[in-house]
Amino acid sequence: RVKFCIDDRQHSIDPGGLWKPSLAPFQGPALLAWNDSVFTDEDWRNIGKMHQSMKEEDVLKVGRFGLGFQSVHNITDLPTIVSGDCVGIMDPHETVIKNEG
């Protein structure tokens, strides 16, 4: 089951209180997508290989055609996944979150 919600709130968070100050512009509004499952270790590995779908053989897997998260990535500025007790921020070109070593 999947649900979508537009959160038009703008959160005024002190950039010093964020994980990275560069996240300040991304505190809203937001398009939220929710589903009733939790990422597996394999899902986390595969999300980093968006253009190399590993799900083609599994007819029960969502996203087996390679369009699921790719479409989310194409319409958002900084896709973020919260699943279980993990958070993944997708910034493959390091335009927002720079690798600081």
mmCIF file of N, CA, C and O in Angstrom:
data_model
loop_
_atom_site.group_PDB
_atom_site.id
_atom_site.type_symbol
_atom_site.label_atom_id
_atom_site.label_comp_id
_atom_site.label_asym_id
_atom_site.label_seq_id
_atom_site.Cartn_x
_atom_site.Cartn_y
_atom_site.Cartn_z
ATOM 1 N N ARG A 1 0.832 -1.167 0.000
ATOM 2 C CA ARG A 1 0.000 0.000 0.000
ATOM 3 C C ARG A 1 0.883 1.238 0.000
ATOM 4 O O ARG A 1 1.830 1.326 0.768
ATOM 5 N N VAL A 2 0.555 2.217 -0.834
ATOM 6 C CA VAL A 2 1.344 3.445 -0.956
ATOM 7 C C VAL A 2 0.415 4.645 -0.813
ATOM 8 O O VAL A 2 -0.693 4.644 -1.338
ATOM 9 N N LYS A 3 0.892 5.656 -0.102
ATOM 10 C CA LYS A 3 0.147 6.904 0.042
ATOM 11 C C LYS A 3 1.080 8.071 -0.244
ATOM 12 O O LYS A 3 2.278 8.006 0.041
ATOM 13 N N PHE A 4 0.518 9.143 -0.794
ATOM 14 C CA PHE A 4 1.275 10.357 -1.072
ATOM 15 C C PHE A 4 0.638 11.521 -0.339
ATOM 16 O O PHE A 4 -0.578 11.566 -0.168
ATOM 17 N N CYS A 5 1.458 12.482 0.073
ATOM 18 C CA CYS A 5 0.974 13.643 0.804
ATOM 19 C C CYS A 5 1.870 14.829 0.460
ATOM 20 O O CYS A 5 3.093 14.676 0.383
ATOM 21 N N ILE A 6 1.267 15.979 0.246
ATOM 22 C CA ILE A 6 2.050 17.203 0.078
ATOM 23 C C ILE A 6 2.050 17.931 1.407
ATOM 24 O O ILE A 6 1.004 18.258 1.953
ATOM 25 N N ASP A 7 3.228 18.142 1.935
ATOM 26 C CA ASP A 7 3.410 18.862 3.192
ATOM 27 C C ASP A 7 3.875 20.263 2.818
ATOM 28 O O ASP A 7 5.024 20.456 2.429
ATOM 29 N N ASP A 8 2.985 21.236 2.912
ATOM 30 C CA ASP A 8 3.339 22.585 2.467
ATOM 31 C C ASP A 8 3.931 23.449 3.576
ATOM 32 O O ASP A 8 4.150 24.644 3.413
ATOM 33 N N ARG A 9 4.264 22.808 4.700
ATOM 34 C CA ARG A 9 4.881 23.558 5.798
ATOM 35 C C ARG A 9 6.332 23.904 5.469
ATOM 36 O O ARG A 9 7.015 23.168 4.783
ATOM 37 N N GLN A 10 6.762 25.048 5.951
ATOM 38 C CA GLN A 10 8.156 25.458 5.862
ATOM 39 C C GLN A 10 8.695 25.478 7.282
ATOM 40 O O GLN A 10 8.268 26.282 8.095
ATOM 41 N N HIS A 11 9.591 24.571 7.613
ATOM 42 C CA HIS A 11 10.124 24.462 8.964
ATOM 43 C C HIS A 11 11.279 25.437 9.144
ATOM 44 O O HIS A 11 12.206 25.462 8.339
ATOM 45 N N SER A 12 11.200 26.235 10.160
ATOM 46 C CA SER A 12 12.267 27.209 10.419
ATOM 47 C C SER A 12 13.222 26.620 11.454
ATOM 48 O O SER A 12 13.075 26.800 12.649
ATOM 49 N N ILE A 13 14.164 25.878 10.957
ATOM 50 C CA ILE A 13 15.150 25.219 11.816
ATOM 51 C C ILE A 13 16.471 25.957 11.674
ATOM 52 O O ILE A 13 16.925 26.246 10.565
ATOM 53 N N ASP A 14 17.068 26.250 12.783
ATOM 54 C CA ASP A 14 18.379 26.873 12.786
ATOM 55 C C ASP A 14 19.352 25.946 12.060
ATOM 56 O O ASP A 14 19.496 24.781 12.451
ATOM 57 N N PRO A 15 20.010 26.426 10.982
ATOM 58 C CA PRO A 15 20.939 25.549 10.249
ATOM 59 C C PRO A 15 21.985 24.890 11.141
ATOM 60 O O PRO A 15 22.468 23.821 10.850
ATOM 61 N N GLY A 16 22.318 25.511 12.267
ATOM 62 C CA GLY A 16 23.281 24.912 13.185
ATOM 63 C C GLY A 16 22.736 23.671 13.873
ATOM 64 O O GLY A 16 23.485 22.868 14.399
ATOM 65 N N GLY A 17 21.413 23.489 13.859
ATOM 66 C CA GLY A 17 20.795 22.331 14.484
ATOM 67 C C GLY A 17 20.574 21.182 13.525
ATOM 68 O O GLY A 17 20.047 20.139 13.909
ATOM 69 N N LEU A 18 20.961 21.355 12.270
ATOM 70 C CA LEU A 18 20.805 20.305 11.268
ATOM 71 C C LEU A 18 22.070 19.460 11.185
ATOM 72 O O LEU A 18 23.155 19.891 11.576
ATOM 73 N N TRP A 19 21.924 18.265 10.619
ATOM 74 C CA TRP A 19 23.072 17.388 10.419
ATOM 75 C C TRP A 19 24.124 18.087 9.578
ATOM 76 O O TRP A 19 25.321 18.018 9.852
ATOM 77 N N LYS A 20 23.668 18.752 8.511
ATOM 78 C CA LYS A 20 24.540 19.552 7.652
ATOM 79 C C LYS A 20 23.842 20.890 7.424
ATOM 80 O O LYS A 20 22.656 20.916 7.074
ATOM 81 N N PRO A 21 24.515 22.023 7.582
ATOM 82 C CA PRO A 21 23.879 23.313 7.326
ATOM 83 C C PRO A 21 23.332 23.441 5.899
ATOM 84 O O PRO A 21 22.358 24.145 5.666
ATOM 85 N N SER A 22 23.914 22.710 4.958
ATOM 86 C CA SER A 22 23.458 22.777 3.564
ATOM 87 C C SER A 22 22.058 22.201 3.386
ATOM 88 O O SER A 22 21.447 22.356 2.321
ATOM 89 N N LEU A 23 21.507 21.547 4.427
ATOM 90 C CA LEU A 23 20.144 21.008 4.350
ATOM 91 C C LEU A 23 19.079 22.055 4.675
ATOM 92 O O LEU A 23 17.888 21.796 4.518
ATOM 93 N N ALA A 24 19.473 23.249 5.107
ATOM 94 C CA ALA A 24 18.514 24.285 5.502
ATOM 95 C C ALA A 24 17.473 24.591 4.418
ATOM 96 O O ALA A 24 16.288 24.703 4.731
ATOM 97 N N PRO A 25 17.837 24.704 3.132
ATOM 98 C CA PRO A 25 16.818 25.015 2.122
ATOM 99 C C PRO A 25 15.811 23.880 1.884
ATOM 100 O O PRO A 25 14.807 24.082 1.215
ATOM 101 N N PHE A 26 16.058 22.719 2.433
ATOM 102 C CA PHE A 26 15.216 21.548 2.172
ATOM 103 C C PHE A 26 14.317 21.202 3.356
ATOM 104 O O PHE A 26 13.948 20.060 3.554
ATOM 105 N N GLN A 27 13.929 22.196 4.122
ATOM 106 C CA GLN A 27 13.084 21.964 5.293
ATOM 107 C C GLN A 27 11.609 22.190 4.990
ATOM 108 O O GLN A 27 10.814 22.453 5.857
ATOM 109 N N GLY A 28 11.228 22.077 3.739
ATOM 110 C CA GLY A 28 9.825 22.173 3.338
ATOM 111 C C GLY A 28 9.668 23.235 2.273
ATOM 112 O O GLY A 28 10.560 24.044 2.066
ATOM 113 N N PRO A 29 8.577 23.179 1.571
ATOM 114 C CA PRO A 29 7.570 22.122 1.534
ATOM 115 C C PRO A 29 8.128 20.818 0.951
ATOM 116 O O PRO A 29 9.227 20.807 0.413
ATOM 117 N N ALA A 30 7.330 19.741 1.061
ATOM 118 C CA ALA A 30 7.831 18.437 0.643
ATOM 119 C C ALA A 30 6.713 17.556 0.099
ATOM 120 O O ALA A 30 5.555 17.693 0.479
ATOM 121 N N LEU A 31 7.081 16.683 -0.811
ATOM 122 C CA LEU A 31 6.196 15.614 -1.276
ATOM 123 C C LEU A 31 6.609 14.367 -0.505
ATOM 124 O O LEU A 31 7.759 13.942 -0.561
ATOM 125 N N LEU A 32 5.671 13.791 0.235
ATOM 126 C CA LEU A 32 5.954 12.610 1.036
ATOM 127 C C LEU A 32 5.308 11.391 0.397
ATOM 128 O O LEU A 32 4.162 11.460 -0.056
ATOM 129 N N ALA A 33 6.036 10.308 0.339
ATOM 130 C CA ALA A 33 5.494 9.031 -0.123
ATOM 131 C C ALA A 33 5.691 8.032 0.999
ATOM 132 O O ALA A 33 6.765 7.954 1.588
ATOM 133 N N TRP A 34 4.653 7.275 1.307
ATOM 134 C CA TRP A 34 4.697 6.326 2.403
ATOM 135 C C TRP A 34 4.234 4.970 1.902
ATOM 136 O O TRP A 34 3.300 4.876 1.108
ATOM 137 N N ASN A 35 4.902 3.924 2.337
ATOM 138 C CA ASN A 35 4.378 2.581 2.102
ATOM 139 C C ASN A 35 4.524 1.774 3.381
ATOM 140 O O ASN A 35 5.195 2.190 4.317
ATOM 141 N N ASP A 36 3.890 0.633 3.406
ATOM 142 C CA ASP A 36 3.820 -0.137 4.652
ATOM 143 C C ASP A 36 4.860 -1.247 4.736
ATOM 144 O O ASP A 36 4.615 -2.287 5.308
ATOM 145 N N SER A 37 6.040 -0.989 4.184
ATOM 146 C CA SER A 37 7.106 -1.982 4.302
ATOM 147 C C SER A 37 8.400 -1.304 4.739
ATOM 148 O O SER A 37 8.505 -0.091 4.729
ATOM 149 N N VAL A 38 9.374 -2.104 5.122
ATOM 150 C CA VAL A 38 10.667 -1.612 5.586
ATOM 151 C C VAL A 38 11.734 -2.112 4.624
ATOM 152 O O VAL A 38 11.683 -3.248 4.154
ATOM 153 N N PHE A 39 12.700 -1.255 4.312
ATOM 154 C CA PHE A 39 13.800 -1.649 3.440
ATOM 155 C C PHE A 39 14.579 -2.807 4.044
ATOM 156 O O PHE A 39 14.875 -2.810 5.239
ATOM 157 N N THR A 40 14.945 -3.756 3.197
ATOM 158 C CA THR A 40 15.865 -4.826 3.592
ATOM 159 C C THR A 40 17.286 -4.364 3.284
ATOM 160 O O THR A 40 17.493 -3.342 2.611
ATOM 161 N N ASP A 41 18.271 -5.113 3.755
ATOM 162 C CA ASP A 41 19.660 -4.793 3.412
ATOM 163 C C ASP A 41 19.848 -4.784 1.903
ATOM 164 O O ASP A 41 20.545 -3.931 1.344
ATOM 165 N N GLU A 42 19.187 -5.718 1.207
ATOM 166 C CA GLU A 42 19.279 -5.779 -0.257
ATOM 167 C C GLU A 42 18.669 -4.533 -0.897
ATOM 168 O O GLU A 42 19.211 -4.001 -1.856
ATOM 169 N N ASP A 43 17.558 -4.053 -0.369
ATOM 170 C CA ASP A 43 16.944 -2.827 -0.890
ATOM 171 C C ASP A 43 17.902 -1.650 -0.771
ATOM 172 O O ASP A 43 18.040 -0.857 -1.702
ATOM 173 N N TRP A 44 18.563 -1.516 0.374
ATOM 174 C CA TRP A 44 19.516 -0.409 0.560
ATOM 175 C C TRP A 44 20.674 -0.522 -0.433
ATOM 176 O O TRP A 44 21.116 0.485 -0.984
ATOM 177 N N ARG A 45 21.159 -1.744 -0.663
ATOM 178 C CA ARG A 45 22.242 -1.921 -1.653
ATOM 179 C C ARG A 45 21.760 -1.541 -3.045
ATOM 180 O O ARG A 45 22.454 -0.854 -3.789
ATOM 181 N N ASN A 46 20.553 -1.999 -3.395
ATOM 182 C CA ASN A 46 20.047 -1.780 -4.745
ATOM 183 C C ASN A 46 19.671 -0.336 -5.025
ATOM 184 O O ASN A 46 19.752 0.107 -6.170
ATOM 185 N N ILE A 47 19.274 0.417 -4.013
ATOM 186 C CA ILE A 47 18.884 1.804 -4.251
ATOM 187 C C ILE A 47 20.089 2.627 -4.733
ATOM 188 O O ILE A 47 19.936 3.597 -5.454
ATOM 189 N N GLY A 48 21.277 2.175 -4.384
ATOM 190 C CA GLY A 48 22.490 2.837 -4.863
ATOM 191 C C GLY A 48 22.852 2.467 -6.285
ATOM 192 O O GLY A 48 23.752 3.047 -6.882
ATOM 193 N N LYS A 49 22.142 1.506 -6.860
ATOM 194 C CA LYS A 49 22.387 1.062 -8.235
ATOM 195 C C LYS A 49 21.104 1.228 -9.039
ATOM 196 O O LYS A 49 20.639 0.302 -9.673
ATOM 197 N N MET A 50 20.528 2.423 -9.008
ATOM 198 C CA MET A 50 19.213 2.644 -9.602
ATOM 199 C C MET A 50 19.118 2.230 -11.062
ATOM 200 O O MET A 50 18.085 1.799 -11.508
ATOM 201 N N HIS A 51 20.180 2.417 -11.803
ATOM 202 C CA HIS A 51 20.125 2.132 -13.242
ATOM 203 C C HIS A 51 20.462 0.679 -13.579
ATOM 204 O O HIS A 51 20.526 0.310 -14.734
ATOM 205 N N GLN A 52 20.665 -0.135 -12.547
ATOM 206 C CA GLN A 52 20.978 -1.548 -12.747
ATOM 207 C C GLN A 52 19.988 -2.374 -11.947
ATOM 208 O O GLN A 52 20.312 -2.915 -10.906
ATOM 209 N N SER A 53 18.745 -2.461 -12.423
ATOM 210 C CA SER A 53 17.704 -3.143 -11.654
ATOM 211 C C SER A 53 18.079 -4.594 -11.386
ATOM 212 O O SER A 53 18.435 -5.342 -12.288
ATOM 213 N N MET A 54 17.989 -4.984 -10.107
ATOM 214 C CA MET A 54 18.276 -6.360 -9.702
ATOM 215 C C MET A 54 16.968 -7.122 -9.463
ATOM 216 O O MET A 54 16.983 -8.240 -9.001
ATOM 217 N N LYS A 55 15.833 -6.482 -9.759
ATOM 218 C CA LYS A 55 14.539 -7.049 -9.405
ATOM 219 C C LYS A 55 13.806 -7.666 -10.597
ATOM 220 O O LYS A 55 12.709 -8.161 -10.436
ATOM 221 N N GLU A 56 14.381 -7.619 -11.765
ATOM 222 C CA GLU A 56 13.682 -8.044 -12.977
ATOM 223 C C GLU A 56 13.145 -9.463 -12.897
ATOM 224 O O GLU A 56 12.099 -9.773 -13.431
ATOM 225 N N GLU A 57 13.844 -10.334 -12.216
ATOM 226 C CA GLU A 57 13.464 -11.740 -12.143
ATOM 227 C C GLU A 57 12.381 -12.020 -11.104
ATOM 228 O O GLU A 57 11.726 -13.046 -11.148
ATOM 229 N N ASP A 58 12.216 -11.118 -10.144
ATOM 230 C CA ASP A 58 11.273 -11.343 -9.036
ATOM 231 C C ASP A 58 9.948 -10.640 -9.342
ATOM 232 O O ASP A 58 9.822 -9.434 -9.178
ATOM 233 N N VAL A 59 8.954 -11.396 -9.774
ATOM 234 C CA VAL A 59 7.676 -10.814 -10.193
ATOM 235 C C VAL A 59 6.896 -10.216 -9.030
ATOM 236 O O VAL A 59 5.944 -9.465 -9.240
ATOM 237 N N LEU A 60 7.290 -10.487 -7.796
ATOM 238 C CA LEU A 60 6.586 -9.943 -6.638
ATOM 239 C C LEU A 60 7.206 -8.645 -6.129
ATOM 240 O O LEU A 60 6.644 -7.991 -5.258
ATOM 241 N N LYS A 61 8.354 -8.251 -6.658
ATOM 242 C CA LYS A 61 9.046 -7.061 -6.176
ATOM 243 C C LYS A 61 8.504 -5.806 -6.831
ATOM 244 O O LYS A 61 8.349 -5.730 -8.046
ATOM 245 N N VAL A 62 8.227 -4.790 -6.016
ATOM 246 C CA VAL A 62 7.860 -3.481 -6.532
ATOM 247 C C VAL A 62 9.108 -2.863 -7.141
ATOM 248 O O VAL A 62 10.191 -2.975 -6.587
ATOM 249 N N GLY A 63 8.968 -2.193 -8.266
ATOM 250 C CA GLY A 63 10.094 -1.525 -8.888
ATOM 251 C C GLY A 63 10.925 -2.425 -9.778
ATOM 252 O O GLY A 63 12.003 -2.055 -10.197
ATOM 253 N N ARG A 64 10.401 -3.595 -10.118
ATOM 254 C CA ARG A 64 11.222 -4.532 -10.896
ATOM 255 C C ARG A 64 11.488 -4.054 -12.319
ATOM 256 O O ARG A 64 12.334 -4.596 -12.994
ATOM 257 N N PHE A 65 10.758 -3.014 -12.767
ATOM 258 C CA PHE A 65 11.002 -2.479 -14.102
ATOM 259 C C PHE A 65 11.986 -1.308 -14.063
ATOM 260 O O PHE A 65 12.265 -0.696 -15.074
ATOM 261 N N GLY A 66 12.496 -0.989 -12.884
ATOM 262 C CA GLY A 66 13.510 0.049 -12.751
ATOM 263 C C GLY A 66 12.966 1.461 -12.768
ATOM 264 O O GLY A 66 13.716 2.410 -12.904
ATOM 265 N N LEU A 67 11.661 1.636 -12.632
ATOM 266 C CA LEU A 67 11.082 2.971 -12.738
ATOM 267 C C LEU A 67 10.659 3.546 -11.397
ATOM 268 O O LEU A 67 10.423 4.740 -11.282
ATOM 269 N N GLY A 68 10.558 2.729 -10.373
ATOM 270 C CA GLY A 68 10.037 3.174 -9.083
ATOM 271 C C GLY A 68 10.783 4.360 -8.508
ATOM 272 O O GLY A 68 10.315 5.489 -8.551
ATOM 273 N N PHE A 69 11.936 4.125 -7.948
ATOM 274 C CA PHE A 69 12.661 5.210 -7.299
ATOM 275 C C PHE A 69 13.278 6.156 -8.303
ATOM 276 O O PHE A 69 13.473 7.330 -8.006
ATOM 277 N N GLN A 70 13.558 5.707 -9.515
ATOM 278 C CA GLN A 70 14.085 6.619 -10.531
ATOM 279 C C GLN A 70 13.109 7.753 -10.788
ATOM 280 O O GLN A 70 13.513 8.906 -10.948
ATOM 281 N N SER A 71 11.813 7.453 -10.817
ATOM 282 C CA SER A 71 10.834 8.508 -11.049
ATOM 283 C C SER A 71 10.794 9.469 -9.858
ATOM 284 O O SER A 71 10.671 10.676 -10.040
ATOM 285 N N VAL A 72 10.922 8.959 -8.632
ATOM 286 C CA VAL A 72 10.978 9.829 -7.454
ATOM 287 C C VAL A 72 12.207 10.724 -7.540
ATOM 288 O O VAL A 72 12.148 11.930 -7.304
ATOM 289 N N HIS A 73 13.321 10.143 -7.889
ATOM 290 C CA HIS A 73 14.575 10.886 -7.968
ATOM 291 C C HIS A 73 14.489 12.006 -8.998
ATOM 292 O O HIS A 73 15.067 13.075 -8.811
ATOM 293 N N ASN A 74 13.749 11.792 -10.068
ATOM 294 C CA ASN A 74 13.653 12.793 -11.129
ATOM 295 C C ASN A 74 12.753 13.973 -10.788
ATOM 296 O O ASN A 74 12.852 15.013 -11.429
ATOM 297 N N ILE A 75 11.870 13.838 -9.808
ATOM 298 C CA ILE A 75 10.966 14.949 -9.501
ATOM 299 C C ILE A 75 11.248 15.602 -8.155
ATOM 300 O O ILE A 75 10.507 16.473 -7.715
ATOM 301 N N THR A 76 12.317 15.212 -7.495
ATOM 302 C CA THR A 76 12.638 15.796 -6.195
ATOM 303 C C THR A 76 14.026 16.414 -6.211
ATOM 304 O O THR A 76 14.876 16.058 -7.026
ATOM 305 N N ASP A 77 14.231 17.356 -5.301
ATOM 306 C CA ASP A 77 15.538 18.005 -5.204
ATOM 307 C C ASP A 77 16.533 17.173 -4.407
ATOM 308 O O ASP A 77 17.711 17.120 -4.733
ATOM 309 N N LEU A 78 16.042 16.546 -3.357
ATOM 310 C CA LEU A 78 16.922 15.790 -2.474
ATOM 311 C C LEU A 78 16.130 14.628 -1.878
ATOM 312 O O LEU A 78 15.641 14.704 -0.762
ATOM 313 N N PRO A 79 15.950 13.534 -2.647
ATOM 314 C CA PRO A 79 15.161 12.415 -2.126
ATOM 315 C C PRO A 79 15.769 11.851 -0.854
ATOM 316 O O PRO A 79 16.977 11.659 -0.766
ATOM 317 N N THR A 80 14.907 11.611 0.121
ATOM 318 C CA THR A 80 15.334 11.089 1.409
ATOM 319 C C THR A 80 14.461 9.899 1.767
ATOM 320 O O THR A 80 13.249 9.959 1.630
ATOM 321 N N ILE A 81 15.081 8.833 2.214
ATOM 322 C CA ILE A 81 14.361 7.617 2.584
ATOM 323 C C ILE A 81 14.505 7.420 4.080
ATOM 324 O O ILE A 81 15.620 7.450 4.618
ATOM 325 N N VAL A 82 13.380 7.235 4.756
ATOM 326 C CA VAL A 82 13.366 6.866 6.162
ATOM 327 C C VAL A 82 12.714 5.503 6.228
ATOM 328 O O VAL A 82 11.564 5.330 5.848
ATOM 329 N N SER A 83 13.457 4.510 6.660
ATOM 330 C CA SER A 83 12.942 3.146 6.703
ATOM 331 C C SER A 83 13.498 2.452 7.940
ATOM 332 O O SER A 83 14.716 2.340 8.095
ATOM 333 N N GLY A 84 12.587 2.007 8.807
ATOM 334 C CA GLY A 84 13.042 1.419 10.060
ATOM 335 C C GLY A 84 13.797 2.462 10.854
ATOM 336 O O GLY A 84 13.330 3.581 11.026
ATOM 337 N N ASP A 85 15.017 2.135 11.273
ATOM 338 C CA ASP A 85 15.814 3.103 12.021
ATOM 339 C C ASP A 85 16.944 3.691 11.165
ATOM 340 O O ASP A 85 17.920 4.217 11.691
ATOM 341 N N CYS A 86 16.770 3.643 9.844
ATOM 342 C CA CYS A 86 17.780 4.159 8.919
ATOM 343 C C CYS A 86 17.249 5.335 8.112
ATOM 344 O O CYS A 86 16.065 5.397 7.796
ATOM 345 N N VAL A 87 18.154 6.236 7.753
ATOM 346 C CA VAL A 87 17.830 7.372 6.898
ATOM 347 C C VAL A 87 18.846 7.389 5.760
ATOM 348 O O VAL A 87 20.050 7.268 5.996
ATOM 349 N N GLY A 88 18.349 7.517 4.532
ATOM 350 C CA GLY A 88 19.231 7.632 3.378
ATOM 351 C C GLY A 88 18.905 8.904 2.617
ATOM 352 O O GLY A 88 17.746 9.137 2.271
ATOM 353 N N ILE A 89 19.892 9.759 2.397
ATOM 354 C CA ILE A 89 19.711 10.995 1.632
ATOM 355 C C ILE A 89 20.426 10.807 0.312
ATOM 356 O O ILE A 89 21.623 10.543 0.282
ATOM 357 N N MET A 90 19.676 10.922 -0.766
ATOM 358 C CA MET A 90 20.217 10.644 -2.094
ATOM 359 C C MET A 90 20.742 11.927 -2.733
ATOM 360 O O MET A 90 19.967 12.793 -3.133
ATOM 361 N N ASP A 91 22.042 12.057 -2.828
ATOM 362 C CA ASP A 91 22.705 13.209 -3.437
ATOM 363 C C ASP A 91 23.913 12.698 -4.220
ATOM 364 O O ASP A 91 25.062 12.964 -3.855
ATOM 365 N N PRO A 92 23.666 11.946 -5.316
ATOM 366 C CA PRO A 92 24.771 11.270 -6.007
ATOM 367 C C PRO A 92 25.819 12.198 -6.599
ATOM 368 O O PRO A 92 26.964 11.800 -6.755
ATOM 369 N N HIS A 93 25.459 13.445 -6.901
ATOM 370 C CA HIS A 93 26.430 14.373 -7.490
ATOM 371 C C HIS A 93 27.040 15.292 -6.428
ATOM 372 O O HIS A 93 27.801 16.203 -6.765
ATOM 373 N N GLU A 94 26.687 15.032 -5.152
ATOM 374 C CA GLU A 94 27.194 15.813 -4.030
ATOM 375 C C GLU A 94 27.004 17.307 -4.254
ATOM 376 O O GLU A 94 27.883 18.126 -4.017
ATOM 377 N N THR A 95 25.792 17.683 -4.705
ATOM 378 C CA THR A 95 25.491 19.095 -4.903
ATOM 379 C C THR A 95 25.015 19.755 -3.622
ATOM 380 O O THR A 95 25.103 20.974 -3.488
ATOM 381 N N VAL A 96 24.516 18.988 -2.669
ATOM 382 C CA VAL A 96 24.030 19.534 -1.402
ATOM 383 C C VAL A 96 24.899 19.065 -0.248
ATOM 384 O O VAL A 96 25.321 19.856 0.586
ATOM 385 N N ILE A 97 25.158 17.781 -0.200
ATOM 386 C CA ILE A 97 25.942 17.199 0.891
ATOM 387 C C ILE A 97 27.313 16.830 0.325
ATOM 388 O O ILE A 97 27.464 15.891 -0.415
ATOM 389 N N LYS A 98 28.284 17.635 0.668
ATOM 390 C CA LYS A 98 29.639 17.393 0.176
ATOM 391 C C LYS A 98 30.318 16.347 1.038
ATOM 392 O O LYS A 98 30.133 16.294 2.248
ATOM 393 N N ASN A 99 31.116 15.509 0.387
ATOM 394 C CA ASN A 99 31.903 14.523 1.129
ATOM 395 C C ASN A 99 33.052 15.261 1.794
ATOM 396 O O ASN A 99 33.951 15.750 1.131
ATOM 397 N N GLU A 100 33.001 15.339 3.090
ATOM 398 C CA GLU A 100 34.012 16.089 3.823
ATOM 399 C C GLU A 100 35.085 15.183 4.417
ATOM 400 O O GLU A 100 35.776 15.552 5.342
ATOM 401 N N GLY A 101 35.174 13.967 3.862
ATOM 402 C CA GLY A 101 36.225 13.066 4.273
ATOM 403 C C GLY A 101 35.907 12.337 5.503
ATOM 404 O O GLY A 101 36.572 11.817 6.252
#
